[in-house]
mmCIF file of C-alpha atoms in Angstrom:
data_model
loop_
_atom_site.group_PDB
_atom_site.id
_atom_site.type_symbol
_atom_site.label_atom_id
_atom_site.label_comp_id
_atom_site.label_asym_id
_atom_site.label_seq_id
_atom_site.Cartn_x
_atom_site.Cartn_y
_atom_site.Cartn_z
ATOM 1 C CA UNK A 1 123.346 107.335 93.671
ATOM 2 C CA UNK A 2 125.653 108.260 90.906
ATOM 3 C CA UNK A 3 126.786 107.600 87.411
ATOM 4 C CA UNK A 4 128.855 105.012 88.338
ATOM 5 C CA UNK A 5 126.049 102.768 90.654
ATOM 6 C CA UNK A 6 123.580 103.474 87.798
ATOM 7 C CA UNK A 7 125.950 102.046 85.463
ATOM 8 C CA UNK A 8 126.686 98.868 87.533
ATOM 9 C CA UNK A 9 122.731 97.935 87.720
ATOM 10 C CA UNK A 10 123.023 97.635 83.691
ATOM 11 C CA UNK A 11 125.965 94.819 83.614
ATOM 12 C CA UNK A 12 123.536 92.040 83.094
ATOM 13 C CA UNK A 13 122.001 93.760 80.549
ATOM 14 C CA UNK A 14 123.660 93.465 76.622
ATOM 15 C CA UNK A 15 123.295 95.887 73.996
ATOM 16 C CA UNK A 16 119.621 94.398 72.954
ATOM 17 C CA UNK A 17 116.994 96.949 74.138
ATOM 18 C CA UNK A 18 114.469 94.321 74.103
ATOM 19 C CA UNK A 19 116.931 92.180 76.830
ATOM 20 C CA UNK A 20 117.355 95.861 78.427
ATOM 21 C CA UNK A 21 113.771 96.169 78.930
ATOM 22 C CA UNK A 22 112.752 92.597 79.851
ATOM 23 C CA UNK A 23 115.300 92.675 82.725
ATOM 24 C CA UNK A 24 114.560 96.064 83.913
ATOM 25 C CA UNK A 25 110.712 95.141 84.107
ATOM 26 C CA UNK A 26 111.540 92.072 85.802
ATOM 27 C CA UNK A 27 113.472 93.823 88.639
ATOM 28 C CA UNK A 28 110.306 96.432 88.970
ATOM 29 C CA UNK A 29 107.872 93.367 88.878
ATOM 30 C CA UNK A 30 109.599 92.114 91.812
ATOM 31 C CA UNK A 31 109.625 95.385 93.847
ATOM 32 C CA UNK A 32 105.841 97.223 93.872
ATOM 33 C CA UNK A 33 105.866 100.812 93.769
ATOM 34 C CA UNK A 34 103.430 100.881 96.623
ATOM 35 C CA UNK A 35 106.029 98.880 99.048
ATOM 36 C CA UNK A 36 108.708 101.241 97.726
ATOM 37 C CA UNK A 37 106.898 104.215 98.499
ATOM 38 C CA UNK A 38 105.954 102.864 102.203
ATOM 39 C CA UNK A 39 109.233 102.175 103.216
ATOM 40 C CA UNK A 40 111.197 105.325 101.155
ATOM 41 C CA UNK A 41 108.549 107.820 102.675
ATOM 42 C CA UNK A 42 109.222 105.982 106.464
ATOM 43 C CA UNK A 43 112.782 106.856 106.495
ATOM 44 C CA UNK A 44 114.208 109.750 108.618
ATOM 45 C CA UNK A 45 113.609 112.693 106.661
ATOM 46 C CA UNK A 46 112.079 111.946 103.347
ATOM 47 C CA UNK A 47 108.256 112.197 104.726
ATOM 48 C CA UNK A 48 109.749 116.417 105.670
ATOM 49 C CA UNK A 49 111.485 116.496 101.980
ATOM 50 C CA UNK A 50 108.472 115.115 99.733
ATOM 51 C CA UNK A 51 105.982 117.631 101.878
ATOM 52 C CA UNK A 52 108.532 120.509 101.724
ATOM 53 C CA UNK A 53 108.878 119.731 97.399
ATOM 54 C CA UNK A 54 105.278 119.559 97.119
ATOM 55 C CA UNK A 55 104.273 122.772 99.148
ATOM 56 C CA UNK A 56 106.672 125.016 98.263
ATOM 57 C CA UNK A 57 107.975 123.301 94.157
ATOM 58 C CA UNK A 58 104.238 121.985 93.372
ATOM 59 C CA UNK A 59 106.668 118.371 92.920
ATOM 60 C CA UNK A 60 103.555 115.564 92.828
ATOM 61 C CA UNK A 61 104.969 112.947 95.419
ATOM 62 C CA UNK A 62 103.784 110.267 93.739
ATOM 63 C CA UNK A 63 105.544 111.166 90.586
ATOM 64 C CA UNK A 64 108.783 111.982 92.540
ATOM 65 C CA UNK A 65 108.803 108.316 94.559
ATOM 66 C CA UNK A 66 107.689 106.772 90.946
ATOM 67 C CA UNK A 67 110.505 108.144 89.516
ATOM 68 C CA UNK A 68 112.830 107.198 92.370
ATOM 69 C CA UNK A 69 111.431 103.553 92.124
ATOM 70 C CA UNK A 70 112.395 103.731 88.516
ATOM 71 C CA UNK A 71 115.683 104.764 89.268
ATOM 72 C CA UNK A 72 117.051 102.612 92.154
ATOM 73 C CA UNK A 73 116.228 99.440 89.563
ATOM 74 C CA UNK A 74 118.389 101.481 86.685
ATOM 75 C CA UNK A 75 115.628 102.505 85.001
ATOM 76 C CA UNK A 76 113.647 105.894 83.936
ATOM 77 C CA UNK A 77 110.389 105.976 82.249
ATOM 78 C CA UNK A 78 110.963 105.671 77.977
ATOM 79 C CA UNK A 79 108.692 108.222 75.997
ATOM 80 C CA UNK A 80 105.874 106.067 75.939
ATOM 81 C CA UNK A 81 105.030 106.231 79.711
ATOM 82 C CA UNK A 82 106.397 110.028 79.774
ATOM 83 C CA UNK A 83 103.405 110.704 77.508
ATOM 84 C CA UNK A 84 101.084 108.638 79.857
ATOM 85 C CA UNK A 85 102.162 110.703 82.938
ATOM 86 C CA UNK A 86 99.719 113.628 81.685
ATOM 87 C CA UNK A 87 96.716 111.273 82.404
ATOM 88 C CA UNK A 88 98.307 110.408 85.782
ATOM 89 C CA UNK A 89 98.371 113.914 87.044
ATOM 90 C CA UNK A 90 94.960 114.811 85.440
ATOM 91 C CA UNK A 91 93.548 112.462 88.114
ATOM 92 C CA UNK A 92 96.008 113.961 90.899
ATOM 93 C CA UNK A 93 94.377 117.509 89.921
ATOM 94 C CA UNK A 94 91.120 115.947 89.905
ATOM 95 C CA UNK A 95 91.276 113.593 92.953
ATOM 96 C CA UNK A 96 93.509 113.772 94.994
ATOM 97 C CA UNK A 97 94.311 116.994 95.180
ATOM 98 C CA UNK A 98 90.632 118.213 96.357
ATOM 99 C CA UNK A 99 90.807 115.717 98.832
ATOM 100 C CA UNK A 100 94.221 117.054 100.441
ATOM 101 C CA UNK A 101 92.707 120.684 100.257
ATOM 102 C CA UNK A 102 89.509 119.465 102.041
ATOM 103 C CA UNK A 103 91.499 117.394 104.811
ATOM 104 C CA UNK A 104 94.097 120.441 105.148
ATOM 105 C CA UNK A 105 91.130 122.964 105.094
ATOM 106 C CA UNK A 106 89.642 120.950 108.195
ATOM 107 C CA UNK A 107 92.544 120.743 110.485
ATOM 108 C CA UNK A 108 91.992 123.798 112.612
ATOM 109 C CA UNK A 109 88.210 122.619 113.145
ATOM 110 C CA UNK A 110 88.869 119.108 113.444
ATOM 111 C CA UNK A 111 90.616 119.795 116.795
ATOM 112 C CA UNK A 112 87.543 120.735 118.497
ATOM 113 C CA UNK A 113 84.999 119.041 116.853
ATOM 114 C CA UNK A 114 85.150 115.250 116.657
ATOM 115 C CA UNK A 115 82.391 115.358 114.037
ATOM 116 C CA UNK A 116 84.787 116.782 111.910
ATOM 117 C CA UNK A 117 87.899 115.441 112.999
ATOM 118 C CA UNK A 118 85.730 111.835 112.305
ATOM 119 C CA UNK A 119 85.093 113.495 108.568
ATOM 120 C CA UNK A 120 88.918 114.409 108.196
ATOM 121 C CA UNK A 121 89.969 111.135 108.814
ATOM 122 C CA UNK A 122 88.044 109.615 106.603
ATOM 123 C CA UNK A 123 89.322 112.408 103.903
ATOM 124 C CA UNK A 124 92.786 110.858 105.247
ATOM 125 C CA UNK A 125 91.992 107.650 104.203
ATOM 126 C CA UNK A 126 90.528 108.522 100.718
ATOM 127 C CA UNK A 127 93.292 110.696 99.891
ATOM 128 C CA UNK A 128 95.964 107.761 100.866
ATOM 129 C CA UNK A 129 93.945 105.428 98.849
ATOM 130 C CA UNK A 130 93.812 108.055 96.252
ATOM 131 C CA UNK A 131 97.538 108.078 95.962
ATOM 132 C CA UNK A 132 97.257 104.471 95.720
ATOM 133 C CA UNK A 133 95.406 104.696 92.966
ATOM 134 C CA UNK A 134 97.726 106.712 91.038
ATOM 135 C CA UNK A 135 100.814 104.518 92.260
ATOM 136 C CA UNK A 136 98.850 101.458 90.362
ATOM 137 C CA UNK A 137 98.706 103.784 87.354
ATOM 138 C CA UNK A 138 102.558 104.423 87.492
ATOM 139 C CA UNK A 139 103.919 101.796 87.660
ATOM 140 C CA UNK A 140 101.285 100.122 85.036
ATOM 141 C CA UNK A 141 102.690 102.906 82.751
ATOM 142 C CA UNK A 142 105.704 101.180 82.676
ATOM 143 C CA UNK A 143 105.406 97.676 82.975
ATOM 144 C CA UNK A 144 102.759 97.434 80.091
ATOM 145 C CA UNK A 145 103.367 98.101 76.478
ATOM 146 C CA UNK A 146 105.915 98.905 74.057
ATOM 147 C CA UNK A 147 108.292 102.073 74.442
ATOM 148 C CA UNK A 148 107.871 102.602 78.468
ATOM 149 C CA UNK A 149 111.340 101.702 79.698
ATOM 150 C CA UNK A 150 114.716 103.279 79.385
ATOM 151 C CA UNK A 151 117.645 102.350 81.149
ATOM 152 C CA UNK A 152 119.061 104.986 83.672
ATOM 153 C CA UNK A 153 122.775 105.183 82.526
ATOM 154 C CA UNK A 154 125.420 108.053 81.963
ATOM 155 C CA UNK A 155 123.597 110.490 84.086
ATOM 156 C CA UNK A 156 123.035 111.386 87.703
ATOM 157 C CA UNK A 157 119.841 110.550 90.098
ATOM 158 C CA UNK A 158 120.010 114.348 91.004
ATOM 159 C CA UNK A 159 120.113 115.578 87.101
ATOM 160 C CA UNK A 160 117.436 113.066 86.027
ATOM 161 C CA UNK A 161 114.853 113.897 88.765
ATOM 162 C CA UNK A 162 116.011 118.171 88.571
ATOM 163 C CA UNK A 163 115.073 117.856 84.967
ATOM 164 C CA UNK A 164 111.428 115.502 85.436
ATOM 165 C CA UNK A 165 110.109 117.546 88.025
ATOM 166 C CA UNK A 166 111.630 120.975 86.552
ATOM 167 C CA UNK A 167 113.226 122.258 89.867
ATOM 168 C CA UNK A 168 115.717 124.944 89.750
ATOM 169 C CA UNK A 169 115.448 126.927 93.481
ATOM 170 C CA UNK A 170 118.654 125.695 95.109
ATOM 171 C CA UNK A 171 116.498 125.254 98.715
ATOM 172 C CA UNK A 172 114.655 122.876 96.661
ATOM 173 C CA UNK A 173 117.286 121.186 94.830
ATOM 174 C CA UNK A 174 118.804 120.552 98.611
ATOM 175 C CA UNK A 175 115.987 119.276 99.819
ATOM 176 C CA UNK A 176 115.655 117.053 97.110
ATOM 177 C CA UNK A 177 119.097 116.162 97.963
ATOM 178 C CA UNK A 178 117.890 114.584 101.004
ATOM 179 C CA UNK A 179 115.771 112.251 99.395
ATOM 180 C CA UNK A 180 118.371 110.897 97.552
ATOM 181 C CA UNK A 181 120.266 110.685 100.287
ATOM 182 C CA UNK A 182 118.205 108.187 101.586
ATOM 183 C CA UNK A 183 117.658 105.877 98.398
ATOM 184 C CA UNK A 184 119.236 102.139 98.589
ATOM 185 C CA UNK A 185 121.928 101.572 96.111
ATOM 186 C CA UNK A 186 120.503 99.826 93.170
ATOM 187 C CA UNK A 187 120.241 95.793 93.552
ATOM 188 C CA UNK A 188 123.485 93.838 92.408
ATOM 189 C CA UNK A 189 123.269 92.141 88.858
ATOM 190 C CA UNK A 190 121.783 88.494 89.337
#
C-alpha cells in the first residue's frame, strides 16, 4: 500500500484533527483488531513472515499486526499511544514470551509423551489468550483518550513499519514486504 492509497483513505477527513481522529476511531471500532489479526495471519505466507520477523529480528508479532491494522485504516499511533506501547511490551515480555518459551521447549518431548503433549497444548492455548489480551491492550491504546491517533498520510506502509519495528537487514525488509503485499487496500471513504 503506497502513499497514494493511504492518502485516498483520508478523503473524507478535513484539516480538523478532532474530526480526523473521530473518523479514524470509527473505522477502527467497526473492524476489531482481533478479527483483522486472525484474517491476515491466515493468508498465505503471512504466518511464516511474522514468525521469521519474530525469531530473526525480535519483532513482536502482536505489535506488527496492530500497526498493520492501523495502516490498513489510514492511521498510525499518535504520541500518547506510542508511549503506551512500552507497557504492552512489558506484558509481552513477562507473560507471553515465557509461555512461548515453555511451549517450544516441550515440543521434542511432547512427540513421545502424551502427558507432555497435553501440557504443551494447554500452554499453546494460554499463549494464544495472552496474545489476544495483548491485542486488546494495543487496540485500547488508540480507541480511548487524546492524542492517540494520527492519519497515515504522506509516508509508505513499508517506511512506517521499518521505522517502528527498527528493521534494517535486507532479509527482514524482504520478509516485511511479504506481509505488506497481503494487506488489503484501505476502505473507500463513506
